[in-house]
Coordinates of C-alpha atoms in Angstrom, one line a residue:
X1 CA 113.1 108.2 106.3
X2 CA 112.7 106.7 101.8
X3 CA 113.7 108.7 99.3
X4 CA 111.3 109.8 97.2
X5 CA 111.0 107.8 93.7
X6 CA 111.5 109.8 90.7
X7 CA 109.3 109.9 87.9
X8 CA 109.7 112.1 85.4
X9 CA 111.7 114.9 83.9
X10 CA 111.6 118.0 83.9
X11 CA 113.6 119.5 80.8
X12 CA 113.8 123.9 81.2
X13 CA 116.4 126.0 81.4
X14 CA 118.1 127.6 84.7
X15 CA 115.9 131.4 84.6
X16 CA 113.1 130.0 82.7
X17 CA 109.9 130.7 85.5
X18 CA 108.2 128.8 83.5
X19 CA 109.6 126.0 84.7
X20 CA 110.2 127.2 88.3
X21 CA 106.1 127.3 88.7
X22 CA 106.3 123.7 87.5
X23 CA 109.1 122.7 89.5
X24 CA 106.7 124.3 92.1
X25 CA 103.6 122.7 91.1
X26 CA 105.5 119.2 91.4
X27 CA 106.4 120.2 94.8
X28 CA 102.5 120.7 96.4
X29 CA 101.9 117.2 94.8
X30 CA 105.0 115.5 95.9
X31 CA 106.4 114.5 92.7
X32 CA 109.7 114.3 92.9
X33 CA 111.4 114.6 88.8
X34 CA 114.9 115.5 88.2
X35 CA 115.7 118.7 86.7
X36 CA 117.1 118.8 83.6
X37 CA 118.6 122.4 81.7
X38 CA 117.6 122.3 77.9
X39 CA 120.9 125.0 77.3
X40 CA 123.7 122.7 78.0
X41 CA 122.2 120.1 75.0
X42 CA 121.6 121.3 71.9
X43 CA 119.7 117.9 70.7
X44 CA 117.6 119.3 73.6
X45 CA 117.1 122.6 73.2
X46 CA 116.7 123.0 69.2
X47 CA 113.4 120.1 70.7
X48 CA 112.2 122.0 73.6
X49 CA 113.3 126.0 74.1
X50 CA 109.9 126.6 72.7
X51 CA 108.0 124.5 74.5
X52 CA 109.2 124.3 78.0
X53 CA 109.1 122.8 81.0
X54 CA 108.2 120.1 79.6
X55 CA 107.1 116.7 81.9
X56 CA 108.9 113.6 80.9
X57 CA 107.4 110.3 82.0
X58 CA 110.4 107.5 82.1
X59 CA 108.9 104.9 81.8
X60 CA 106.8 105.9 78.5
X61 CA 108.8 109.2 77.0
X62 CA 105.5 111.0 77.3
X63 CA 105.1 114.2 77.4
X64 CA 103.7 117.0 79.0
X65 CA 104.0 120.4 77.4
X66 CA 103.5 123.2 80.3
X67 CA 100.5 124.7 80.6
X68 CA 99.0 121.6 83.3
X69 CA 98.9 122.3 87.2
X70 CA 98.8 119.3 89.9
X71 CA 95.6 117.8 88.8
X72 CA 97.2 117.1 84.9
X73 CA 100.1 115.8 85.9
X74 CA 99.2 114.0 88.1
X75 CA 96.7 111.9 86.0
X76 CA 99.9 112.2 83.4
X77 CA 101.8 110.1 85.5
X78 CA 98.8 107.7 86.5

């Protein structure tokens, strides 16, 4: 079985219910993202604290702010 390709970062926090919803959407869509906890980095916290969850592409650094659904995420990552 091949490992899923990681195509994005998901910025959030550990106890963020919206971040949990975003993770569930990504999982159901078969999308693997690296979870980044913004609490651990002052710069990330300042940039994303009012926007999380935020999905960020690796290839072009484009960002998708919440709210999003599976269709929006799939289109964003194309």
